[in-house]
Amino acid sequence: MGNFVNHIGVIGLGSMGMGIAQSLIKNNIPTYGFDLNKEACKSLLSSGAKAVSQNAADYAQQIEALLFVVVNGRQVETILFAGDKPLVEQLRPGTIIVLHSTLAAEQTKQIAKRLAHYQLSLVDAPISGGAIKAAEGKLTVMASGEPALFDKLEPVFNAISERLYRVGDAVGLGSTVKTIHQLLAGVHIAVAAESMALASKAGIDLDLMYDIVTHAAGNSWMFENRMQHVLDGDYTPKSSVDIFVKDLGLVMETGKALNFPLPLAATAHQMFISASNEGFGQQDDSAVIKTFKGITLPEKKA
């Protein structure tokens, strides 16, 4: 038992990070939560966190593993390496950094190299499943890193995930698999929006169209989940348009690095960029449907 990491920090208490932190607490793992949002910190404290703060450095000496659930690679790098006395200098050597955020494989590898200078190891562990699965401790994790680190993190992955896929030992492989997954997720949302926009233009009742598709071969998880938001006229972001501007951007970078054509991903990426450009970047990613002109979409019921 002594080999397991015990005190876990979670950086980023949005819908995913909050669910992850609460799942750790439910499994009696001493958990520290960090977020610039004081309300999120307060909320986690009332759920039973050992401590919360806006700055992970405050508890750097207590933490044995630090889980990053932030928006992008830039945030990861800023939190770890920025400032006069960066966090990497304050964490104890041997602390494990777990990256749950979606980054380009190349950036993940560079971060791992920089961490090694401080005797800090990295597990590349992107996640999928959304806020609901995070809250239930049933995420899907696509991870790569040294086998010994997975042994130490076993209680953590048991607490937060339903499925842990070990993609390989090399950092970057987890990020690549997640990026390929995001290609599908982004294209599915974009094509779901296109089909429902066409239905609207043709004067088909959208509830009827939704009912037919969700009971027929054209359905996808993303169609079923995201087009419900369109029917409700509710674009409160579970995952925003700008997340897919970023993630499909990573898909395109991967294609470019491998000199590999990705025609559908490229088109979907342009659709999300259009939606962001039109001012819908912070809305739910299903708001990509709003880029289609000449149609009437359901309004949110008061």
PDB file of C-alpha atoms in Angstrom:
ATOM      1  CA  MET A   1       0.000   0.000   0.000  1.00  0.00           C
ATOM      2  CA  GLY A   2       2.836   2.376   0.799  1.00  0.00           C
ATOM      3  CA  ASN A   3       3.654   2.831  -2.884  1.00  0.00           C
ATOM      4  CA  PHE A   4       0.493   4.806  -3.700  1.00  0.00           C
ATOM      5  CA  VAL A   5       0.424   8.577  -3.885  1.00  0.00           C
ATOM      6  CA  ASN A   6      -1.868   9.901  -1.204  1.00  0.00           C
ATOM      7  CA  HIS A   7      -2.256  13.689  -1.208  1.00  0.00           C
ATOM      8  CA  ILE A   8      -3.653  14.880  -4.536  1.00  0.00           C
ATOM      9  CA  GLY A   9      -4.013  18.411  -5.877  1.00  0.00           C
ATOM     10  CA  VAL A  10      -6.478  19.359  -8.628  1.00  0.00           C
ATOM     11  CA  ILE A  11      -5.811  22.556 -10.596  1.00  0.00           C
ATOM     12  CA  GLY A  12      -8.865  23.869 -12.420  1.00  0.00           C
ATOM     13  CA  LEU A  13     -12.244  23.442 -10.728  1.00  0.00           C
ATOM     14  CA  GLY A  14     -14.523  23.891 -13.733  1.00  0.00           C
ATOM     15  CA  SER A  15     -17.194  21.297 -14.452  1.00  0.00           C
ATOM     16  CA  MET A  16     -14.624  18.565 -15.221  1.00  0.00           C
ATOM     17  CA  GLY A  17     -12.095  19.411 -12.521  1.00  0.00           C
ATOM     18  CA  MET A  18     -14.797  19.775  -9.874  1.00  0.00           C
ATOM     19  CA  GLY A  19     -16.178  16.322 -10.729  1.00  0.00           C
ATOM     20  CA  ILE A  20     -12.678  14.804 -10.589  1.00  0.00           C
ATOM     21  CA  ALA A  21     -11.901  16.437  -7.224  1.00  0.00           C
ATOM     22  CA  GLN A  22     -15.241  15.345  -5.743  1.00  0.00           C
ATOM     23  CA  SER A  23     -14.695  11.770  -6.981  1.00  0.00           C
ATOM     24  CA  LEU A  24     -11.320  11.705  -5.198  1.00  0.00           C
ATOM     25  CA  ILE A  25     -12.932  12.997  -1.984  1.00  0.00           C
ATOM     26  CA  LYS A  26     -15.693  10.349  -2.194  1.00  0.00           C
ATOM     27  CA  ASN A  27     -12.929   7.728  -2.342  1.00  0.00           C
ATOM     28  CA  ASN A  28     -11.347   9.112   0.848  1.00  0.00           C
ATOM     29  CA  ILE A  29      -8.279  10.460  -0.960  1.00  0.00           C
ATOM     30  CA  PRO A  30      -6.959  13.650   0.710  1.00  0.00           C
ATOM     31  CA  THR A  31      -7.671  16.288  -1.955  1.00  0.00           C
ATOM     32  CA  TYR A  32      -6.521  19.887  -2.429  1.00  0.00           C
ATOM     33  CA  GLY A  33      -8.342  22.115  -4.923  1.00  0.00           C
ATOM     34  CA  PHE A  34      -6.959  25.136  -6.778  1.00  0.00           C
ATOM     35  CA  ASP A  35      -8.779  27.678  -8.922  1.00  0.00           C
ATOM     36  CA  LEU A  36      -8.778  31.448  -9.415  1.00  0.00           C
ATOM     37  CA  ASN A  37     -12.557  31.280  -8.901  1.00  0.00           C
ATOM     38  CA  LYS A  38     -13.110  31.661  -5.140  1.00  0.00           C
ATOM     39  CA  GLU A  39     -16.684  30.305  -5.360  1.00  0.00           C
ATOM     40  CA  ALA A  40     -15.413  27.061  -6.930  1.00  0.00           C
ATOM     41  CA  CYS A  41     -12.826  26.769  -4.143  1.00  0.00           C
ATOM     42  CA  LYS A  42     -15.493  27.335  -1.479  1.00  0.00           C
ATOM     43  CA  SER A  43     -17.768  24.763  -3.078  1.00  0.00           C
ATOM     44  CA  LEU A  44     -15.026  22.103  -3.048  1.00  0.00           C
ATOM     45  CA  LEU A  45     -14.126  22.887   0.547  1.00  0.00           C
ATOM     46  CA  SER A  46     -17.732  22.248   1.564  1.00  0.00           C
ATOM     47  CA  SER A  47     -17.537  18.907  -0.315  1.00  0.00           C
ATOM     48  CA  GLY A  48     -14.741  17.831   2.005  1.00  0.00           C
ATOM     49  CA  ALA A  49     -11.473  18.981   0.417  1.00  0.00           C
ATOM     50  CA  LYS A  50      -8.494  19.077   2.778  1.00  0.00           C
ATOM     51  CA  ALA A  51      -7.686  22.604   1.621  1.00  0.00           C
ATOM     52  CA  VAL A  52      -8.339  25.017  -1.265  1.00  0.00           C
ATOM     53  CA  SER A  53      -6.492  28.019  -2.615  1.00  0.00           C
ATOM     54  CA  GLN A  54      -6.144  30.256  -5.651  1.00  0.00           C
ATOM     55  CA  ASN A  55      -2.481  29.262  -5.779  1.00  0.00           C
ATOM     56  CA  ALA A  56      -1.171  25.677  -5.751  1.00  0.00           C
ATOM     57  CA  ALA A  57       2.149  26.906  -4.328  1.00  0.00           C
ATOM     58  CA  ASP A  58       0.427  27.323  -0.935  1.00  0.00           C
ATOM     59  CA  TYR A  59       0.265  23.531  -0.543  1.00  0.00           C
ATOM     60  CA  ALA A  60       3.114  22.481  -2.846  1.00  0.00           C
ATOM     61  CA  GLN A  61       4.934  20.697  -0.012  1.00  0.00           C
ATOM     62  CA  GLN A  62       1.965  18.482   0.913  1.00  0.00           C
ATOM     63  CA  ILE A  63       1.052  17.317  -2.599  1.00  0.00           C
ATOM     64  CA  GLU A  64       2.320  14.060  -4.117  1.00  0.00           C
ATOM     65  CA  ALA A  65       0.466  14.310  -7.438  1.00  0.00           C
ATOM     66  CA  LEU A  66      -0.993  17.337  -9.190  1.00  0.00           C
ATOM     67  CA  LEU A  67      -3.837  16.899 -11.690  1.00  0.00           C
ATOM     68  CA  PHE A  68      -4.234  19.638 -14.326  1.00  0.00           C
ATOM     69  CA  VAL A  69      -7.786  20.153 -15.622  1.00  0.00           C
ATOM     70  CA  VAL A  70      -7.298  23.570 -17.246  1.00  0.00           C
ATOM     71  CA  VAL A  71      -8.325  24.874 -20.664  1.00  0.00           C
ATOM     72  CA  ASN A  72      -5.132  24.597 -22.704  1.00  0.00           C
ATOM     73  CA  GLY A  73      -1.377  24.100 -22.856  1.00  0.00           C
ATOM     74  CA  ARG A  74      -0.634  27.767 -22.349  1.00  0.00           C
ATOM     75  CA  GLN A  75      -2.377  27.701 -18.968  1.00  0.00           C
ATOM     76  CA  VAL A  76      -0.458  24.546 -17.994  1.00  0.00           C
ATOM     77  CA  GLU A  77       2.877  26.197 -18.858  1.00  0.00           C
ATOM     78  CA  THR A  78       2.004  29.453 -17.086  1.00  0.00           C
ATOM     79  CA  ILE A  79       0.965  27.672 -13.872  1.00  0.00           C
ATOM     80  CA  LEU A  80       4.064  25.458 -13.810  1.00  0.00           C
ATOM     81  CA  PHE A  81       6.846  27.691 -15.094  1.00  0.00           C
ATOM     82  CA  ALA A  82       5.883  31.388 -14.850  1.00  0.00           C
ATOM     83  CA  GLY A  83       6.928  33.893 -12.190  1.00  0.00           C
ATOM     84  CA  ASP A  84      10.021  34.614 -10.097  1.00  0.00           C
ATOM     85  CA  LYS A  85       9.571  31.474  -8.015  1.00  0.00           C
ATOM     86  CA  PRO A  86       7.725  29.092 -10.348  1.00  0.00           C
ATOM     87  CA  LEU A  87       5.582  26.272  -9.012  1.00  0.00           C
ATOM     88  CA  VAL A  88       8.042  23.665 -10.357  1.00  0.00           C
ATOM     89  CA  GLU A  89      10.664  24.953  -7.896  1.00  0.00           C
ATOM     90  CA  GLN A  90       8.242  24.669  -4.967  1.00  0.00           C
ATOM     91  CA  LEU A  91       6.909  21.167  -5.572  1.00  0.00           C
ATOM     92  CA  ARG A  92       8.802  18.329  -3.921  1.00  0.00           C
ATOM     93  CA  PRO A  93      11.054  16.314  -6.275  1.00  0.00           C
ATOM     94  CA  GLY A  94       9.209  13.125  -7.217  1.00  0.00           C
ATOM     95  CA  THR A  95       5.818  14.831  -7.441  1.00  0.00           C
ATOM     96  CA  ILE A  96       3.790  13.458 -10.375  1.00  0.00           C
ATOM     97  CA  ILE A  97       2.163  15.923 -12.787  1.00  0.00           C
ATOM     98  CA  VAL A  98      -0.923  14.473 -14.485  1.00  0.00           C
ATOM     99  CA  LEU A  99      -2.130  16.362 -17.579  1.00  0.00           C
ATOM    100  CA  HIS A 100      -5.861  15.842 -18.138  1.00  0.00           C
ATOM    101  CA  SER A 101      -6.106  18.859 -20.470  1.00  0.00           C
ATOM    102  CA  THR A 102      -6.038  18.345 -24.253  1.00  0.00           C
ATOM    103  CA  LEU A 103      -2.651  19.479 -25.596  1.00  0.00           C
ATOM    104  CA  ALA A 104      -0.693  18.885 -28.779  1.00  0.00           C
ATOM    105  CA  ALA A 105       1.534  15.817 -28.362  1.00  0.00           C
ATOM    106  CA  GLU A 106       4.626  17.930 -29.114  1.00  0.00           C
ATOM    107  CA  GLN A 107       3.800  20.429 -26.363  1.00  0.00           C
ATOM    108  CA  THR A 108       3.185  17.592 -23.876  1.00  0.00           C
ATOM    109  CA  LYS A 109       6.638  16.147 -24.686  1.00  0.00           C
ATOM    110  CA  GLN A 110       8.304  19.553 -24.223  1.00  0.00           C
ATOM    111  CA  ILE A 111       6.610  20.049 -20.832  1.00  0.00           C
ATOM    112  CA  ALA A 112       7.793  16.568 -19.742  1.00  0.00           C
ATOM    113  CA  LYS A 113      11.376  17.474 -20.676  1.00  0.00           C
ATOM    114  CA  ARG A 114      11.242  20.728 -18.719  1.00  0.00           C
ATOM    115  CA  LEU A 115       9.730  18.981 -15.678  1.00  0.00           C
ATOM    116  CA  ALA A 116      12.527  16.404 -15.687  1.00  0.00           C
ATOM    117  CA  HIS A 117      15.023  19.187 -14.791  1.00  0.00           C
ATOM    118  CA  TYR A 118      13.183  19.498 -11.453  1.00  0.00           C
ATOM    119  CA  GLN A 119      12.845  15.711 -10.875  1.00  0.00           C
ATOM    120  CA  LEU A 120       9.134  15.944 -11.618  1.00  0.00           C
ATOM    121  CA  SER A 121       7.527  13.232 -13.736  1.00  0.00           C
ATOM    122  CA  LEU A 122       4.600  13.548 -16.120  1.00  0.00           C
ATOM    123  CA  VAL A 123       1.661  11.330 -17.027  1.00  0.00           C
ATOM    124  CA  ASP A 124      -0.057  12.307 -20.275  1.00  0.00           C
ATOM    125  CA  ALA A 125      -3.701  11.506 -19.431  1.00  0.00           C
ATOM    126  CA  PRO A 126      -6.378  13.267 -21.512  1.00  0.00           C
ATOM    127  CA  ILE A 127      -9.967  12.550 -20.530  1.00  0.00           C
ATOM    128  CA  SER A 128     -13.352  12.192 -22.189  1.00  0.00           C
ATOM    129  CA  GLY A 129     -16.889  11.825 -20.870  1.00  0.00           C
ATOM    130  CA  GLY A 130     -18.035  15.325 -20.005  1.00  0.00           C
ATOM    131  CA  ALA A 131     -19.128  16.882 -16.730  1.00  0.00           C
ATOM    132  CA  ILE A 132     -21.674  14.184 -15.860  1.00  0.00           C
ATOM    133  CA  LYS A 133     -19.175  11.327 -16.146  1.00  0.00           C
ATOM    134  CA  ALA A 134     -16.608  13.412 -14.240  1.00  0.00           C
ATOM    135  CA  ALA A 135     -19.081  13.842 -11.371  1.00  0.00           C
ATOM    136  CA  GLU A 136     -19.804  10.103 -11.360  1.00  0.00           C
ATOM    137  CA  GLY A 137     -16.096   9.174 -11.366  1.00  0.00           C
ATOM    138  CA  LYS A 138     -16.643   7.389 -14.691  1.00  0.00           C
ATOM    139  CA  LEU A 139     -14.368   9.220 -17.136  1.00  0.00           C
ATOM    140  CA  THR A 140     -12.528   7.559 -19.989  1.00  0.00           C
ATOM    141  CA  VAL A 141      -8.783   8.220 -19.678  1.00  0.00           C
ATOM    142  CA  MET A 142      -6.340   7.796 -22.605  1.00  0.00           C
ATOM    143  CA  ALA A 143      -2.969   7.786 -20.917  1.00  0.00           C
ATOM    144  CA  SER A 144       0.717   7.296 -21.575  1.00  0.00           C
ATOM    145  CA  GLY A 145       3.751   7.431 -19.280  1.00  0.00           C
ATOM    146  CA  GLU A 146       6.118   5.260 -17.276  1.00  0.00           C
ATOM    147  CA  PRO A 147       4.474   2.088 -15.899  1.00  0.00           C
ATOM    148  CA  ALA A 148       5.756   2.793 -12.353  1.00  0.00           C
ATOM    149  CA  LEU A 149       3.774   6.042 -12.280  1.00  0.00           C
ATOM    150  CA  PHE A 150       0.540   4.212 -13.088  1.00  0.00           C
ATOM    151  CA  ASP A 151       1.183   1.873 -10.159  1.00  0.00           C
ATOM    152  CA  LYS A 152       1.475   4.869  -7.835  1.00  0.00           C
ATOM    153  CA  LEU A 153      -1.615   6.550  -9.310  1.00  0.00           C
ATOM    154  CA  GLU A 154      -3.824   3.449  -9.239  1.00  0.00           C
ATOM    155  CA  PRO A 155      -6.197   4.751  -6.494  1.00  0.00           C
ATOM    156  CA  VAL A 156      -6.541   8.071  -8.357  1.00  0.00           C
ATOM    157  CA  PHE A 157      -7.492   6.473 -11.682  1.00  0.00           C
ATOM    158  CA  ASN A 158      -9.817   4.027  -9.888  1.00  0.00           C
ATOM    159  CA  ALA A 159     -11.596   6.991  -8.286  1.00  0.00           C
ATOM    160  CA  ILE A 160     -12.045   9.157 -11.370  1.00  0.00           C
ATOM    161  CA  SER A 161     -12.391   6.761 -14.302  1.00  0.00           C
ATOM    162  CA  GLU A 162     -14.523   3.909 -15.573  1.00  0.00           C
ATOM    163  CA  ARG A 163     -11.984   3.060 -18.250  1.00  0.00           C
ATOM    164  CA  LEU A 164      -8.245   3.665 -18.207  1.00  0.00           C
ATOM    165  CA  TYR A 165      -6.560   2.996 -21.550  1.00  0.00           C
ATOM    166  CA  ARG A 166      -2.783   2.657 -21.358  1.00  0.00           C
ATOM    167  CA  VAL A 167      -1.744   3.818 -24.820  1.00  0.00           C
ATOM    168  CA  GLY A 168       1.994   3.306 -24.240  1.00  0.00           C
ATOM    169  CA  ASP A 169       4.990   4.368 -22.156  1.00  0.00           C
ATOM    170  CA  ALA A 170       5.976   7.411 -24.250  1.00  0.00           C
ATOM    171  CA  VAL A 171       4.534  10.782 -23.222  1.00  0.00           C
ATOM    172  CA  GLY A 172       2.595  12.258 -26.157  1.00  0.00           C
ATOM    173  CA  LEU A 173       0.786   9.073 -27.197  1.00  0.00           C
ATOM    174  CA  GLY A 174      -2.142   9.831 -24.874  1.00  0.00           C
ATOM    175  CA  SER A 175      -2.417  13.335 -26.366  1.00  0.00           C
ATOM    176  CA  THR A 176      -2.368  11.925 -29.907  1.00  0.00           C
ATOM    177  CA  VAL A 177      -5.190   9.449 -29.192  1.00  0.00           C
ATOM    178  CA  LYS A 178      -7.276  12.200 -27.566  1.00  0.00           C
ATOM    179  CA  THR A 179      -6.663  14.474 -30.570  1.00  0.00           C
ATOM    180  CA  ILE A 180      -7.902  11.765 -32.953  1.00  0.00           C
ATOM    181  CA  HIS A 181     -10.954  11.309 -30.719  1.00  0.00           C
ATOM    182  CA  GLN A 182     -11.606  15.069 -30.875  1.00  0.00           C
ATOM    183  CA  LEU A 183     -11.541  14.887 -34.681  1.00  0.00           C
ATOM    184  CA  LEU A 184     -14.595  12.626 -34.452  1.00  0.00           C
ATOM    185  CA  ALA A 185     -16.297  14.625 -31.713  1.00  0.00           C
ATOM    186  CA  GLY A 186     -15.904  17.934 -33.561  1.00  0.00           C
ATOM    187  CA  VAL A 187     -16.985  16.601 -36.952  1.00  0.00           C
ATOM    188  CA  HIS A 188     -20.006  14.869 -35.375  1.00  0.00           C
ATOM    189  CA  ILE A 189     -21.183  18.113 -33.732  1.00  0.00           C
ATOM    190  CA  ALA A 190     -20.668  20.097 -36.950  1.00  0.00           C
ATOM    191  CA  VAL A 191     -22.555  17.603 -39.129  1.00  0.00           C
ATOM    192  CA  ALA A 192     -25.333  17.252 -36.535  1.00  0.00           C
ATOM    193  CA  ALA A 193     -25.770  21.035 -36.694  1.00  0.00           C
ATOM    194  CA  GLU A 194     -25.757  20.977 -40.512  1.00  0.00           C
ATOM    195  CA  SER A 195     -28.455  18.289 -40.655  1.00  0.00           C
ATOM    196  CA  MET A 196     -30.732  20.057 -38.156  1.00  0.00           C
ATOM    197  CA  ALA A 197     -30.220  23.384 -39.955  1.00  0.00           C
ATOM    198  CA  LEU A 198     -31.301  21.701 -43.205  1.00  0.00           C
ATOM    199  CA  ALA A 199     -34.356  20.243 -41.457  1.00  0.00           C
ATOM    200  CA  SER A 200     -35.265  23.738 -40.238  1.00  0.00           C
ATOM    201  CA  LYS A 201     -34.852  25.192 -43.736  1.00  0.00           C
ATOM    202  CA  ALA A 202     -37.068  22.416 -45.156  1.00  0.00           C
ATOM    203  CA  GLY A 203     -39.759  23.194 -42.595  1.00  0.00           C
ATOM    204  CA  ILE A 204     -39.470  19.836 -40.806  1.00  0.00           C
ATOM    205  CA  ASP A 205     -40.434  19.863 -37.117  1.00  0.00           C
ATOM    206  CA  LEU A 206     -37.090  19.680 -35.291  1.00  0.00           C
ATOM    207  CA  ASP A 207     -38.410  17.583 -32.393  1.00  0.00           C
ATOM    208  CA  LEU A 208     -39.701  15.047 -34.914  1.00  0.00           C
ATOM    209  CA  MET A 209     -36.375  15.065 -36.809  1.00  0.00           C
ATOM    210  CA  TYR A 210     -34.484  14.547 -33.547  1.00  0.00           C
ATOM    211  CA  ASP A 211     -36.762  11.670 -32.535  1.00  0.00           C
ATOM    212  CA  ILE A 212     -36.306   9.926 -35.887  1.00  0.00           C
ATOM    213  CA  VAL A 213     -32.520  10.302 -36.005  1.00  0.00           C
ATOM    214  CA  THR A 214     -32.021   9.160 -32.396  1.00  0.00           C
ATOM    215  CA  HIS A 215     -33.909   5.950 -33.233  1.00  0.00           C
ATOM    216  CA  ALA A 216     -32.198   5.346 -36.578  1.00  0.00           C
ATOM    217  CA  ALA A 217     -28.799   4.591 -38.090  1.00  0.00           C
ATOM    218  CA  GLY A 218     -27.752   8.226 -38.570  1.00  0.00           C
ATOM    219  CA  ASN A 219     -27.547   8.850 -34.829  1.00  0.00           C
ATOM    220  CA  SER A 220     -24.324   9.591 -32.950  1.00  0.00           C
ATOM    221  CA  TRP A 221     -23.640  10.273 -29.287  1.00  0.00           C
ATOM    222  CA  MET A 222     -22.892  13.894 -30.168  1.00  0.00           C
ATOM    223  CA  PHE A 223     -26.080  14.302 -32.227  1.00  0.00           C
ATOM    224  CA  GLU A 224     -28.187  12.949 -29.380  1.00  0.00           C
ATOM    225  CA  ASN A 225     -26.458  15.032 -26.719  1.00  0.00           C
ATOM    226  CA  ARG A 226     -25.871  18.354 -28.494  1.00  0.00           C
ATOM    227  CA  MET A 227     -28.978  18.672 -30.642  1.00  0.00           C
ATOM    228  CA  GLN A 228     -31.046  18.435 -27.446  1.00  0.00           C
ATOM    229  CA  HIS A 229     -29.404  21.762 -26.491  1.00  0.00           C
ATOM    230  CA  VAL A 230     -30.600  23.200 -29.827  1.00  0.00           C
ATOM    231  CA  LEU A 231     -34.172  21.949 -29.228  1.00  0.00           C
ATOM    232  CA  ASP A 232     -34.069  23.531 -25.749  1.00  0.00           C
ATOM    233  CA  GLY A 233     -32.664  26.774 -27.191  1.00  0.00           C
ATOM    234  CA  ASP A 234     -30.149  26.519 -24.327  1.00  0.00           C
ATOM    235  CA  TYR A 235     -26.542  27.285 -25.256  1.00  0.00           C
ATOM    236  CA  THR A 236     -25.166  27.376 -21.700  1.00  0.00           C
ATOM    237  CA  PRO A 237     -21.699  25.958 -22.329  1.00  0.00           C
ATOM    238  CA  LYS A 238     -20.988  22.407 -21.171  1.00  0.00           C
ATOM    239  CA  SER A 239     -18.148  22.566 -23.697  1.00  0.00           C
ATOM    240  CA  SER A 240     -17.777  25.774 -25.688  1.00  0.00           C
ATOM    241  CA  VAL A 241     -17.364  26.574 -29.394  1.00  0.00           C
ATOM    242  CA  ASP A 242     -13.867  27.901 -28.619  1.00  0.00           C
ATOM    243  CA  ILE A 243     -12.828  24.533 -27.145  1.00  0.00           C
ATOM    244  CA  PHE A 244     -13.400  22.998 -30.586  1.00  0.00           C
ATOM    245  CA  VAL A 245     -11.648  25.897 -32.317  1.00  0.00           C
ATOM    246  CA  LYS A 246      -8.670  24.821 -30.179  1.00  0.00           C
ATOM    247  CA  ASP A 247      -9.093  21.025 -30.333  1.00  0.00           C
ATOM    248  CA  LEU A 248      -9.713  20.832 -34.083  1.00  0.00           C
ATOM    249  CA  GLY A 249      -6.748  23.200 -34.402  1.00  0.00           C
ATOM    250  CA  LEU A 250      -4.667  20.507 -32.649  1.00  0.00           C
ATOM    251  CA  VAL A 251      -6.127  17.931 -35.062  1.00  0.00           C
ATOM    252  CA  MET A 252      -5.003  20.049 -38.017  1.00  0.00           C
ATOM    253  CA  GLU A 253      -1.523  20.501 -36.492  1.00  0.00           C
ATOM    254  CA  THR A 254      -1.245  16.719 -36.108  1.00  0.00           C
ATOM    255  CA  GLY A 255      -2.227  16.223 -39.757  1.00  0.00           C
ATOM    256  CA  LYS A 256       0.295  18.825 -40.836  1.00  0.00           C
ATOM    257  CA  ALA A 257       3.088  17.211 -38.787  1.00  0.00           C
ATOM    258  CA  LEU A 258       2.331  13.828 -40.393  1.00  0.00           C
ATOM    259  CA  ASN A 259       1.698  15.356 -43.866  1.00  0.00           C
ATOM    260  CA  PHE A 260      -1.727  13.708 -43.783  1.00  0.00           C
ATOM    261  CA  PRO A 261      -4.953  15.105 -45.317  1.00  0.00           C
ATOM    262  CA  LEU A 262      -7.952  15.673 -43.016  1.00  0.00           C
ATOM    263  CA  PRO A 263     -10.658  17.158 -45.250  1.00  0.00           C
ATOM    264  CA  LEU A 264     -13.676  16.746 -42.925  1.00  0.00           C
ATOM    265  CA  ALA A 265     -11.789  17.940 -39.841  1.00  0.00           C
ATOM    266  CA  ALA A 266     -10.644  21.010 -41.791  1.00  0.00           C
ATOM    267  CA  THR A 267     -14.208  21.911 -42.782  1.00  0.00           C
ATOM    268  CA  ALA A 268     -15.557  21.385 -39.257  1.00  0.00           C
ATOM    269  CA  HIS A 269     -12.702  23.529 -37.894  1.00  0.00           C
ATOM    270  CA  GLN A 270     -13.685  26.365 -40.242  1.00  0.00           C
ATOM    271  CA  MET A 271     -17.316  26.062 -39.083  1.00  0.00           C
ATOM    272  CA  PHE A 272     -16.308  26.463 -35.417  1.00  0.00           C
ATOM    273  CA  ILE A 273     -14.014  29.388 -36.315  1.00  0.00           C
ATOM    274  CA  SER A 274     -16.988  31.038 -38.097  1.00  0.00           C
ATOM    275  CA  ALA A 275     -19.174  30.522 -35.014  1.00  0.00           C
ATOM    276  CA  SER A 276     -16.498  32.047 -32.786  1.00  0.00           C
ATOM    277  CA  ASN A 277     -15.993  34.935 -35.204  1.00  0.00           C
ATOM    278  CA  GLU A 278     -19.732  35.654 -35.099  1.00  0.00           C
ATOM    279  CA  GLY A 279     -19.585  36.004 -31.313  1.00  0.00           C
ATOM    280  CA  PHE A 280     -20.661  32.535 -30.177  1.00  0.00           C
ATOM    281  CA  GLY A 281     -17.233  31.398 -28.907  1.00  0.00           C
ATOM    282  CA  GLN A 282     -18.242  31.156 -25.249  1.00  0.00           C
ATOM    283  CA  GLN A 283     -21.574  29.451 -25.963  1.00  0.00           C
ATOM    284  CA  ASP A 284     -22.127  25.689 -26.036  1.00  0.00           C
ATOM    285  CA  ASP A 285     -20.411  24.051 -29.019  1.00  0.00           C
ATOM    286  CA  SER A 286     -23.858  23.210 -30.458  1.00  0.00           C
ATOM    287  CA  ALA A 287     -24.108  26.980 -31.208  1.00  0.00           C
ATOM    288  CA  VAL A 288     -22.155  26.177 -34.393  1.00  0.00           C
ATOM    289  CA  ILE A 289     -25.698  25.753 -35.833  1.00  0.00           C
ATOM    290  CA  LYS A 290     -26.184  29.526 -35.525  1.00  0.00           C
ATOM    291  CA  THR A 291     -23.787  30.115 -38.432  1.00  0.00           C
ATOM    292  CA  PHE A 292     -26.461  28.830 -40.841  1.00  0.00           C
ATOM    293  CA  LYS A 293     -28.537  31.727 -42.166  1.00  0.00           C
ATOM    294  CA  GLY A 294     -32.202  31.891 -43.172  1.00  0.00           C
ATOM    295  CA  ILE A 295     -33.480  29.452 -40.542  1.00  0.00           C
ATOM    296  CA  THR A 296     -35.420  29.849 -37.314  1.00  0.00           C
ATOM    297  CA  LEU A 297     -34.117  27.971 -34.270  1.00  0.00           C
ATOM    298  CA  PRO A 298     -35.997  27.142 -31.058  1.00  0.00           C
ATOM    299  CA  GLU A 299     -35.874  29.839 -28.358  1.00  0.00           C
ATOM    300  CA  LYS A 300     -35.233  29.012 -24.710  1.00  0.00           C
ATOM    301  CA  LYS A 301     -38.516  28.656 -22.883  1.00  0.00           C
ATOM    302  CA  ALA A 302     -38.921  31.233 -20.129  1.00  0.00           C
TER     303      ALA A 302
END
